[in-house]
PDB file of C-alpha atoms in Angstrom:
ATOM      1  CA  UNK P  29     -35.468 332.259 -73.340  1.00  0.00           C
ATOM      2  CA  UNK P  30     -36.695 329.382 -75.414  1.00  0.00           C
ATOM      3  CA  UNK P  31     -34.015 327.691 -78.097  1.00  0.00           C
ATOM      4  CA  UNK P  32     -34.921 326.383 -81.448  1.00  0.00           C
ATOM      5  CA  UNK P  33     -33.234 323.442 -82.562  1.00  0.00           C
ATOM      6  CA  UNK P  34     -35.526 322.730 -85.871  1.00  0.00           C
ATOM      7  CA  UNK P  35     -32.320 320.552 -87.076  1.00  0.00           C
ATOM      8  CA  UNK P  36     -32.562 318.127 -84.227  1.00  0.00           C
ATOM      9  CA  UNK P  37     -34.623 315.174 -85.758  1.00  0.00           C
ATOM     10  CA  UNK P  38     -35.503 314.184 -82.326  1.00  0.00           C
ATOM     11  CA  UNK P  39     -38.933 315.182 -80.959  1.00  0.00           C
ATOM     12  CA  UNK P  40     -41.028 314.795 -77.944  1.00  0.00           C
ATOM     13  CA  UNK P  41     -44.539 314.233 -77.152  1.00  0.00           C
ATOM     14  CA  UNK P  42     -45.784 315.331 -73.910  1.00  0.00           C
ATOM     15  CA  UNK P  43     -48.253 313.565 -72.143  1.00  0.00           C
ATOM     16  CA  UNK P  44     -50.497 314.681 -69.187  1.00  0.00           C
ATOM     17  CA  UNK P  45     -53.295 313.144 -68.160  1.00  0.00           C
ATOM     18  CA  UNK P  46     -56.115 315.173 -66.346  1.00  0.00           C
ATOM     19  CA  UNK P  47     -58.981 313.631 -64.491  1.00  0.00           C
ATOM     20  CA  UNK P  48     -58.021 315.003 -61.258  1.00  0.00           C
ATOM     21  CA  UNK P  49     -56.046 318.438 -60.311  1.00  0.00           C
ATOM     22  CA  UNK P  50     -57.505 320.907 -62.731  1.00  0.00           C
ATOM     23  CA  UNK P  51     -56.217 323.141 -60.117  1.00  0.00           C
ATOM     24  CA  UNK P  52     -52.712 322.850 -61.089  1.00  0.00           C
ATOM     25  CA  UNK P  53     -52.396 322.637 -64.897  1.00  0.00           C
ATOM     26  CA  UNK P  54     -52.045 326.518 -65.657  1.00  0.00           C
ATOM     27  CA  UNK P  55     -48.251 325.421 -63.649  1.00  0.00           C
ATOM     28  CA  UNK P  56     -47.324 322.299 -65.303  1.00  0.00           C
ATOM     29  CA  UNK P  57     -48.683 323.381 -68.725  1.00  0.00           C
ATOM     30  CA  UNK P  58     -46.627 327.087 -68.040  1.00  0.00           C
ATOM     31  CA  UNK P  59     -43.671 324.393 -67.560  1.00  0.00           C
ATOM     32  CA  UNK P  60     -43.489 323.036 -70.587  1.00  0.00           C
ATOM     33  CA  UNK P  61     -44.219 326.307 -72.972  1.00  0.00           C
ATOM     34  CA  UNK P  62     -40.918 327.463 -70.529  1.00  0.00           C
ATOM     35  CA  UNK P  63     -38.804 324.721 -71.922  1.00  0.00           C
ATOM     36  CA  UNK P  64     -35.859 325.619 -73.637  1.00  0.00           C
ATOM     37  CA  UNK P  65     -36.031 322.540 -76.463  1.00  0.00           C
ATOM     38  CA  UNK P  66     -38.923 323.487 -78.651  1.00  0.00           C
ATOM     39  CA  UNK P  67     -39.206 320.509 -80.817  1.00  0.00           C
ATOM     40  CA  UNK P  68     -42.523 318.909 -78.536  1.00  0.00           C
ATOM     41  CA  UNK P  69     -46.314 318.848 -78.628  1.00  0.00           C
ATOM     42  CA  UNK P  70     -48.234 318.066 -75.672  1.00  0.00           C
ATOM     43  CA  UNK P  71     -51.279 316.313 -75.747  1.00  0.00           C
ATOM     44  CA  UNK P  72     -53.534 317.140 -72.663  1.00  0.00           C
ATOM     45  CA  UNK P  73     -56.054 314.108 -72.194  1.00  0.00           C
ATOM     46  CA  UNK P  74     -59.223 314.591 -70.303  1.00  0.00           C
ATOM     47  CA  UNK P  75     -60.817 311.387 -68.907  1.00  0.00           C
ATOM     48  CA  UNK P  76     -63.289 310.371 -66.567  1.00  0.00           C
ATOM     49  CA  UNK P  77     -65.676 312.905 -66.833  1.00  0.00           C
ATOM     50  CA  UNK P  78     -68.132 313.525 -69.448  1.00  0.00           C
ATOM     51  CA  UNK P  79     -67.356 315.079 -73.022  1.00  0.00           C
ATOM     52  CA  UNK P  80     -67.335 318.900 -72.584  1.00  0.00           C
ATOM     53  CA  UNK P  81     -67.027 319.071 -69.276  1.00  0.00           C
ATOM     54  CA  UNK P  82     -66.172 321.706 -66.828  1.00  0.00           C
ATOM     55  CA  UNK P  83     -62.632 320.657 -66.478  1.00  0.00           C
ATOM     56  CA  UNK P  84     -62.061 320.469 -70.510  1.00  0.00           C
ATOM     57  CA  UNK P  85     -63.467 324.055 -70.535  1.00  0.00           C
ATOM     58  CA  UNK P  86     -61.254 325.189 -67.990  1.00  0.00           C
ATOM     59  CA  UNK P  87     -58.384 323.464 -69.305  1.00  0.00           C
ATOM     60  CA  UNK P  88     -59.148 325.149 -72.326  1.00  0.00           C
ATOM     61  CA  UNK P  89     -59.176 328.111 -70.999  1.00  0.00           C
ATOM     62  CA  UNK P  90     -56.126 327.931 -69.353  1.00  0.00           C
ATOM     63  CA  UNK P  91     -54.249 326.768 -72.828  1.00  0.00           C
ATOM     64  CA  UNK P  92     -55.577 330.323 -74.252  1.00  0.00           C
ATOM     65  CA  UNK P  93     -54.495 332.112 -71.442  1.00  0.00           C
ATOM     66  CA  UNK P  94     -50.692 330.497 -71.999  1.00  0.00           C
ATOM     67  CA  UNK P  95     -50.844 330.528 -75.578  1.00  0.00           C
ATOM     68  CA  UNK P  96     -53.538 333.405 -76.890  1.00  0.00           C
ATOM     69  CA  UNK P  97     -51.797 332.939 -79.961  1.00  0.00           C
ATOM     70  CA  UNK P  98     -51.227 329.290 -80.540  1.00  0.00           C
ATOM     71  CA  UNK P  99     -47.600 329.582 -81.161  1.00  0.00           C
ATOM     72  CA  UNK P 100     -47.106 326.201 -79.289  1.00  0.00           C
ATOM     73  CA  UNK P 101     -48.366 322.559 -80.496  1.00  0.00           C
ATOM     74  CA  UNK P 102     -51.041 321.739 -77.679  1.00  0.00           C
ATOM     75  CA  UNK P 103     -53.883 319.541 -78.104  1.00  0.00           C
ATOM     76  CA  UNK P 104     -56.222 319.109 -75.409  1.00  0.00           C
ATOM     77  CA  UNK P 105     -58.647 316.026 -76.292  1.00  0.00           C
ATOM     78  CA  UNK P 106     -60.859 314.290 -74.421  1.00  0.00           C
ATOM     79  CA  UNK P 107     -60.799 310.587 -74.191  1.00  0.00           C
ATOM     80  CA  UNK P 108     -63.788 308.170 -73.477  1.00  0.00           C
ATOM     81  CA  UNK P 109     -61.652 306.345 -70.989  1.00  0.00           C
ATOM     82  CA  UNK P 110     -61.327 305.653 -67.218  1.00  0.00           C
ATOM     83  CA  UNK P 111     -58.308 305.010 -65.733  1.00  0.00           C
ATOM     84  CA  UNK P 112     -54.366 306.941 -65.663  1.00  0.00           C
ATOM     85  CA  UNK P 113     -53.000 303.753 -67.740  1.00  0.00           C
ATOM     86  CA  UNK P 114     -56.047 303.147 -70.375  1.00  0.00           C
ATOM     87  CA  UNK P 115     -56.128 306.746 -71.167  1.00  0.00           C
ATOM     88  CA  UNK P 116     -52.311 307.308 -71.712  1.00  0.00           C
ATOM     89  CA  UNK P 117     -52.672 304.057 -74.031  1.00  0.00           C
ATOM     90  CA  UNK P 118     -54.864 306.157 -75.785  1.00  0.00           C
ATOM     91  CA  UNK P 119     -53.308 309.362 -75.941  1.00  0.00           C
ATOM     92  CA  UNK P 120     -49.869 307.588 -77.466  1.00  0.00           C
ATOM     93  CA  UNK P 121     -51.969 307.101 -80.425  1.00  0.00           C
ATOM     94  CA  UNK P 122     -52.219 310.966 -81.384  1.00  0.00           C
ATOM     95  CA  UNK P 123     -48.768 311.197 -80.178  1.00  0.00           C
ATOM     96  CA  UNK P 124     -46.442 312.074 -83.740  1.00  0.00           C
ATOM     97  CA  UNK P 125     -43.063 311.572 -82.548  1.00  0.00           C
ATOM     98  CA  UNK P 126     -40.807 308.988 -81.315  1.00  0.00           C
ATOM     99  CA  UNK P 127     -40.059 309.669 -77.695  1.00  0.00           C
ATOM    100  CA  UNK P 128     -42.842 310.860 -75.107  1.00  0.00           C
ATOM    101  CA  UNK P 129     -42.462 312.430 -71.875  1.00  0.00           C
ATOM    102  CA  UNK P 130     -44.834 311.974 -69.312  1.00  0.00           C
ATOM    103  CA  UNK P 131     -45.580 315.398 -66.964  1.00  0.00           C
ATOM    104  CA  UNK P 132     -48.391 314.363 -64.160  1.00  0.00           C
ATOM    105  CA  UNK P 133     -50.887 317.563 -63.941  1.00  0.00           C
ATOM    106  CA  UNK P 134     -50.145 318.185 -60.177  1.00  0.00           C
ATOM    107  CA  UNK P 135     -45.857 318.111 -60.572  1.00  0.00           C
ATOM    108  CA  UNK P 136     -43.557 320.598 -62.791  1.00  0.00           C
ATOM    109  CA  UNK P 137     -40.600 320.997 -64.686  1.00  0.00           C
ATOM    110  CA  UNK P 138     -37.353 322.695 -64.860  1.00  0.00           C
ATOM    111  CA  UNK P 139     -36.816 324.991 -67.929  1.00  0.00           C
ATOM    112  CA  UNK P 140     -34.121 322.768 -69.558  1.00  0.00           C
ATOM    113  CA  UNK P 141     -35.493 319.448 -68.441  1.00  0.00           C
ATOM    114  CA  UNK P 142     -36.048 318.140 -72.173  1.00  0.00           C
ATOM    115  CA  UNK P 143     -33.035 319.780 -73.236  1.00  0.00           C
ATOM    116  CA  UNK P 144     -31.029 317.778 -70.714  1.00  0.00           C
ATOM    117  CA  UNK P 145     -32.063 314.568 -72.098  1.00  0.00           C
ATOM    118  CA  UNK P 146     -31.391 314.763 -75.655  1.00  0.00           C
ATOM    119  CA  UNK P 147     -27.756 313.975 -75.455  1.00  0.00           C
ATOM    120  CA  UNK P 148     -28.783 310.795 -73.565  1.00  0.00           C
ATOM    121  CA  UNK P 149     -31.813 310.048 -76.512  1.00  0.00           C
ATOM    122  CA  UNK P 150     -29.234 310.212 -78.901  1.00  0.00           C
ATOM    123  CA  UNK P 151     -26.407 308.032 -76.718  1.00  0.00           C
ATOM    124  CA  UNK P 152     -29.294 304.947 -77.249  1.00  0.00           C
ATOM    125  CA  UNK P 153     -30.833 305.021 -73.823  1.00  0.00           C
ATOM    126  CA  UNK P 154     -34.222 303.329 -74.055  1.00  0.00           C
ATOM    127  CA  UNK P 155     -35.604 305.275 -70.903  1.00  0.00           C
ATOM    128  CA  UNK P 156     -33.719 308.740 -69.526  1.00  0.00           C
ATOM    129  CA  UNK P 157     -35.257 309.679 -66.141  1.00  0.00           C
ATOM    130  CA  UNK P 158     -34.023 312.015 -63.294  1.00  0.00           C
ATOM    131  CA  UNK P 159     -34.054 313.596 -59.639  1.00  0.00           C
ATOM    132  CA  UNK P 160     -36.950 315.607 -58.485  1.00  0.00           C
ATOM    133  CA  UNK P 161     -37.647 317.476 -55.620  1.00  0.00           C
ATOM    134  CA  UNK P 162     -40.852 317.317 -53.294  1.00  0.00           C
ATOM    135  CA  UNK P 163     -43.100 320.216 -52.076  1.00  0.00           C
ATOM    136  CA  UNK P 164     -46.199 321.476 -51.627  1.00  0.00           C
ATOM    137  CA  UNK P 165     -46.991 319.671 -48.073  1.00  0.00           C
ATOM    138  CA  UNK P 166     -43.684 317.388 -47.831  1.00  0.00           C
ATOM    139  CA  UNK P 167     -39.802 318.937 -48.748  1.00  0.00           C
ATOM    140  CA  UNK P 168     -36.553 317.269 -49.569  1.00  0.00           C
ATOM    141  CA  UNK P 169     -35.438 314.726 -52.696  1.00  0.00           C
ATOM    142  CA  UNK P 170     -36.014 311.011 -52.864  1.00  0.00           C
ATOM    143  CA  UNK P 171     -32.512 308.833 -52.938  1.00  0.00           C
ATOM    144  CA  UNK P 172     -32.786 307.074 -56.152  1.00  0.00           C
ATOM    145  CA  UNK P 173     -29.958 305.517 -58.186  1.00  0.00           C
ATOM    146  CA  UNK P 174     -28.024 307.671 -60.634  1.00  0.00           C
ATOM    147  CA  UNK P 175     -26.457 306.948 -63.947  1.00  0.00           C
ATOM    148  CA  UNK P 176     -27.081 303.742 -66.317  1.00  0.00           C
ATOM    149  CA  UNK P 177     -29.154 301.749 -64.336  1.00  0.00           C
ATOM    150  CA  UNK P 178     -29.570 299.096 -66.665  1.00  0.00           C
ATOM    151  CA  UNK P 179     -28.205 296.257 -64.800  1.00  0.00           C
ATOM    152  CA  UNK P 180     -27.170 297.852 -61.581  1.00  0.00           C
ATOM    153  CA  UNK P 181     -30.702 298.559 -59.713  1.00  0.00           C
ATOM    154  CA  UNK P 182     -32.643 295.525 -57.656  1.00  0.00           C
ATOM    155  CA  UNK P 183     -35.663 296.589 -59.100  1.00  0.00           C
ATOM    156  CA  UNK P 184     -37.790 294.829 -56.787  1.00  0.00           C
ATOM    157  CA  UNK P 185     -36.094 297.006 -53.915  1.00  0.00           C
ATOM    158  CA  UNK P 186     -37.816 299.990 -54.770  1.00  0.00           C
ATOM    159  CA  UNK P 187     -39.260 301.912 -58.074  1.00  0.00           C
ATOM    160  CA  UNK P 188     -36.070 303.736 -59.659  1.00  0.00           C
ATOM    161  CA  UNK P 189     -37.388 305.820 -61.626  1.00  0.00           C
ATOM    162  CA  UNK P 190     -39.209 309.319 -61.423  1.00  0.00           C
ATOM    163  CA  UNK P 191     -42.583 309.372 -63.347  1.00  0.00           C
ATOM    164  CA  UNK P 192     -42.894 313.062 -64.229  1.00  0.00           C
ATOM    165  CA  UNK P 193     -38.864 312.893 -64.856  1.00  0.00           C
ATOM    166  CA  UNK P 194     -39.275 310.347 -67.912  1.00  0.00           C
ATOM    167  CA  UNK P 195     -38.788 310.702 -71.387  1.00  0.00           C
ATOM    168  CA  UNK P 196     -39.524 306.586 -72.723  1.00  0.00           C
ATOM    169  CA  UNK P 197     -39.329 305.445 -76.347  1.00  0.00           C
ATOM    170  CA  UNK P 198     -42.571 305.767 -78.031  1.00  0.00           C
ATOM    171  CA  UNK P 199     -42.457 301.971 -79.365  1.00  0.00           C
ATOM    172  CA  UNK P 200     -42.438 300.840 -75.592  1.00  0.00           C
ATOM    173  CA  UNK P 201     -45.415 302.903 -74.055  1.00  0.00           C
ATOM    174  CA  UNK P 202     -47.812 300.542 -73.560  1.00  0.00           C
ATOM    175  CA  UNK P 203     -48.939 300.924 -69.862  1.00  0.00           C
ATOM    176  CA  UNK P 204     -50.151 297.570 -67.633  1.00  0.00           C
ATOM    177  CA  UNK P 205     -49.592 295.232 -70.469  1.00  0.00           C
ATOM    178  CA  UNK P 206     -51.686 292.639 -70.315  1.00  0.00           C
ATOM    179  CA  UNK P 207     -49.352 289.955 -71.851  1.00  0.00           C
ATOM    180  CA  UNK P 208     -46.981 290.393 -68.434  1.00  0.00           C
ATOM    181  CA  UNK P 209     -49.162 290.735 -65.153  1.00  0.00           C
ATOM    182  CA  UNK P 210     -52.853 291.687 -64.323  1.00  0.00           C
ATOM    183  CA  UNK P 211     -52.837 295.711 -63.396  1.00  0.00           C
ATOM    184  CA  UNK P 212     -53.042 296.959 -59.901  1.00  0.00           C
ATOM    185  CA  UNK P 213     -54.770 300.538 -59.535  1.00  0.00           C
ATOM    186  CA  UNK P 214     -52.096 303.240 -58.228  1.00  0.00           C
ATOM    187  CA  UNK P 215     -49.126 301.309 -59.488  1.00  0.00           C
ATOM    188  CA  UNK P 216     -49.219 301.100 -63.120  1.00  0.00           C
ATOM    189  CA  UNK P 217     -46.141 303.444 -63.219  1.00  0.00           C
ATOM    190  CA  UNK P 218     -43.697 300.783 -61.058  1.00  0.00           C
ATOM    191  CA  UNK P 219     -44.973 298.184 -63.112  1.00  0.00           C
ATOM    192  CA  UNK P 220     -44.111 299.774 -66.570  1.00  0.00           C
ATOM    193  CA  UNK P 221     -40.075 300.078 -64.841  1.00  0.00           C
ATOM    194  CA  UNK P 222     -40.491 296.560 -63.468  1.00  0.00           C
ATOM    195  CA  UNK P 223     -41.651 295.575 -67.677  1.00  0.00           C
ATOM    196  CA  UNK P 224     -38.519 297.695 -68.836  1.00  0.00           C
ATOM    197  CA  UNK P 225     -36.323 296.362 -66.665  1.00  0.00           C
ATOM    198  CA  UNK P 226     -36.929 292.551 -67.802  1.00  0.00           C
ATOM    199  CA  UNK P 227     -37.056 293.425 -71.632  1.00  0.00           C
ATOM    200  CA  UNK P 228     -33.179 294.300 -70.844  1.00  0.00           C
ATOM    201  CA  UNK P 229     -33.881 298.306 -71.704  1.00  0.00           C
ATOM    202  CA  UNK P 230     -31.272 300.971 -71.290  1.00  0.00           C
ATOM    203  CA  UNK P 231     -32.051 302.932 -68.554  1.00  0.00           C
ATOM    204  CA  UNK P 232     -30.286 306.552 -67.166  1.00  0.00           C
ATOM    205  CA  UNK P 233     -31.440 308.584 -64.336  1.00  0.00           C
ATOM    206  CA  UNK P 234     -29.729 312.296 -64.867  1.00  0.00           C
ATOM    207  CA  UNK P 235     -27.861 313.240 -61.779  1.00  0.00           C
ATOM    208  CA  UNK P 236     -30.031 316.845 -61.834  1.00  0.00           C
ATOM    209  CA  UNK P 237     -33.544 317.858 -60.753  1.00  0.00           C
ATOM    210  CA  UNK P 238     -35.571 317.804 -63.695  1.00  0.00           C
ATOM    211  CA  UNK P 239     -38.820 318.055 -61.626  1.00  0.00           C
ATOM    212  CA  UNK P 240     -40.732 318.822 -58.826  1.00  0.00           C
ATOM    213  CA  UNK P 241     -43.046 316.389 -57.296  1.00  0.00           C
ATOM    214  CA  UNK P 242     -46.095 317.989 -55.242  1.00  0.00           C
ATOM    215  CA  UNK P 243     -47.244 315.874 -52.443  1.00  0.00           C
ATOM    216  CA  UNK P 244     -50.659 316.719 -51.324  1.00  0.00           C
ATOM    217  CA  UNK P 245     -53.759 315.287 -49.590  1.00  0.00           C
ATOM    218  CA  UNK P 246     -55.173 313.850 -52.690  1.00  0.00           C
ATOM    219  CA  UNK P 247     -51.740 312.963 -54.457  1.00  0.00           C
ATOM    220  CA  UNK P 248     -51.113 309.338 -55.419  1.00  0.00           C
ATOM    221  CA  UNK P 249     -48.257 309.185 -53.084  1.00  0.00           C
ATOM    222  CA  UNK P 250     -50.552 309.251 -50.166  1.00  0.00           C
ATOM    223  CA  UNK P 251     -52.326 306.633 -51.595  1.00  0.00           C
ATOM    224  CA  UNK P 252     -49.406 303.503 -52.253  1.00  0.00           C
ATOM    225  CA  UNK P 253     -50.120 300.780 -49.610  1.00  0.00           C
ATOM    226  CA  UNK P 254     -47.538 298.091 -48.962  1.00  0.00           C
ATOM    227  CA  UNK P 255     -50.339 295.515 -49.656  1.00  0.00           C
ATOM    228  CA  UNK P 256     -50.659 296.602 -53.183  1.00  0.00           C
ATOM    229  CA  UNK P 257     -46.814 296.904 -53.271  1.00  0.00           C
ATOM    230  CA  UNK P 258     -46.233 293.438 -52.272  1.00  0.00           C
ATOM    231  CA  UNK P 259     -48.757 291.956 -54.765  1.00  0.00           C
ATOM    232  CA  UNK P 260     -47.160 294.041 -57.632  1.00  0.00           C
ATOM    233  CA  UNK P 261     -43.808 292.820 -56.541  1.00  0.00           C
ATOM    234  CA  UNK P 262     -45.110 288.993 -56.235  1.00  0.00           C
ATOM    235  CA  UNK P 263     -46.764 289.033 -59.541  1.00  0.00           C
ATOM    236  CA  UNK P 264     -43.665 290.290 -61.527  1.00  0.00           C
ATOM    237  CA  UNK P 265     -41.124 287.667 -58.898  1.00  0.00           C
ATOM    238  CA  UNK P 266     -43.602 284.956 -60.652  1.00  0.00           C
ATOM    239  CA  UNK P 267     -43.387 286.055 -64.269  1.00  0.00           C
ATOM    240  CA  UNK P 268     -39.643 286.411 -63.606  1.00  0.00           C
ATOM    241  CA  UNK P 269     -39.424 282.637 -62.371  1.00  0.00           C
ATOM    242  CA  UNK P 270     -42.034 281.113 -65.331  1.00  0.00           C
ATOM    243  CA  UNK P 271     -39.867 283.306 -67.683  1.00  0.00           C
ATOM    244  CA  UNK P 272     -36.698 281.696 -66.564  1.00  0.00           C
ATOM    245  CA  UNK P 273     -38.070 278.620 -66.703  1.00  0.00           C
ATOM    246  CA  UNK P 274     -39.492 279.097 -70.037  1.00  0.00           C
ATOM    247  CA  UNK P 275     -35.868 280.146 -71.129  1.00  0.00           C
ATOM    248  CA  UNK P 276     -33.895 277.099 -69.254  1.00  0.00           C
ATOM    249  CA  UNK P 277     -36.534 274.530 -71.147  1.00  0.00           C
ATOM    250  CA  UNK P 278     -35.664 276.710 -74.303  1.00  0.00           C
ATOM    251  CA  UNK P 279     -32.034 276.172 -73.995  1.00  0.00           C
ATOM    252  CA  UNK P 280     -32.273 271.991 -72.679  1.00  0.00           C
ATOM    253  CA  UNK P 281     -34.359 271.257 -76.413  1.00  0.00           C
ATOM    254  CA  UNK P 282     -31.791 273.332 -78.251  1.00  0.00           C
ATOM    255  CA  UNK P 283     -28.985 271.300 -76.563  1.00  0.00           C
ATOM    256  CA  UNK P 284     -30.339 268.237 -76.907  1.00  0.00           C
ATOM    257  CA  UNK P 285     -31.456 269.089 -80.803  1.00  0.00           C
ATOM    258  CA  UNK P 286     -27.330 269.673 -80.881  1.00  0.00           C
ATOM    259  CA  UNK P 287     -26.770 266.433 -79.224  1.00  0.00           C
ATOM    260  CA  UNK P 288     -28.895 264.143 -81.775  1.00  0.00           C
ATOM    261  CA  UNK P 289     -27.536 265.947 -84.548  1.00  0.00           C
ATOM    262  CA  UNK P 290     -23.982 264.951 -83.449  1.00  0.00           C
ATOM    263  CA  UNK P 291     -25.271 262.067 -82.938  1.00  0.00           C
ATOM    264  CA  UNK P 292     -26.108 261.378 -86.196  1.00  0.00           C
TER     265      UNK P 292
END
């Protein structure tokens, strides 16, 4: 049974992208009408195919099979975009509150997953992630780290951080930022975490499964090579170094400012 907490002033917006995996958004849309915090709208943003398309007809047909009564605040829009990280720039734009949560069309959540977050929204956590589980055509959960992860996480080890587990502050959503490193295709979710983790952002991962991940022929995870890895992790080692670099010439002016001043 759903919960209504109209007094929280904390609300989510719910992002899931659909160009591929039509297929599976009667489950992941079903997921978040399920969820026990009711303070969210999800924006469903078709992209990549042409304005009313086959898939945005379907999708909206699935929305009034959920919701034949439009009890729930779901917008399905298209978007003249091509691309996962272009067209969830976009769809932050029609998003109305402060925090969004990011659902991938082919994955699913637990009934209470929002609900399990809030506490850690309102501790001051910048990012609030969690565990998921795989299935569909691979079983088990991946190891990741748990708790505030802040400082505690080589981030250039391995990508901490479960995509359709998120909930990120809306301010921060900006997805393969230009003004850091040049995008590479498949990987624009590691590289938002690798952006997070230099701006010095709070960061929790919930010690709970707050998803479930489906791993399928055509799923992205099928698709990360360790060519495209490396390059990702090379490009942010280098921004890293010219950022330190910038920061140590930073600090040798200001000392040496102090030093002529005392001089004087």
């Amino acid at each position: 049974m759903n919960i209504f907490l109209d007094n929280s002033s904390i609300g989510i917006s719910v992002l899931i992208p659909l160009y591929n995996g039509i297929e599976y958004l009667e489950e992941s849309l079903n997921s978040v009408i399920k969820q026990t915090y009711n303070k969210w709208q999800l924006i469903i943003g078709i992209n990549g195919h042409p304005q009313n398309s086959s898939i945005e007809q379907r999708a909206l047909e699935i929305k009034h099979k959920l919701d034949p009564e439009c009890k729930y605040n779901i917008l399905i829009k298209y978007y003249d975009t091509n691309g996962k990280s272009n067209t969830l720039n976009k769809m932050v734009d029609d998003c109305k509150y402060d925090y969004i949560a990011i659902l991938d069309v082919d994955d699913y959540w637990v009934d209470d997953k929002l609900e399990s977050q809030i506490p850690f929204i309102e501790q001051g956590y910048d990012i609030i992630g969690g565990r998921c589980e795989y299935f569909d055509k691979r079983s088990g959960s991946p190891s990741i780290p748990l708790g505030d992860i802040s400082n505690n996480h080589n981030i250039f080890s391995f990508n901490p951080i479960i995509n359709s587990s998120v909930i990120i502050k809306k301010i921060d959503a900006i997805w393969d930022d230009p003004k850091y490193i040049e995008p590479i295709n498949g990987l624009d979710d590691y590289s938002m975490w690798f952006k997070m983790y230099f701006l010095k952002k709070k960061i929790y991962n919930i010690d709970k499964i707050l998803c479930y991940h489906r791993v399928h022929e055509d799923s992205a995870f099928n698709f990360t090579n360790n060519d495209n890895l490396n390059k990702l992790r090379d490009l942010w080692y280098n921004y890293r170094s010219e950022e330190h670099t910038s920061e140590l010439q930073s600090h040798v002016r200001i000392s040496y400012a102090v030093f002529c001043l005392k001089k004087k």
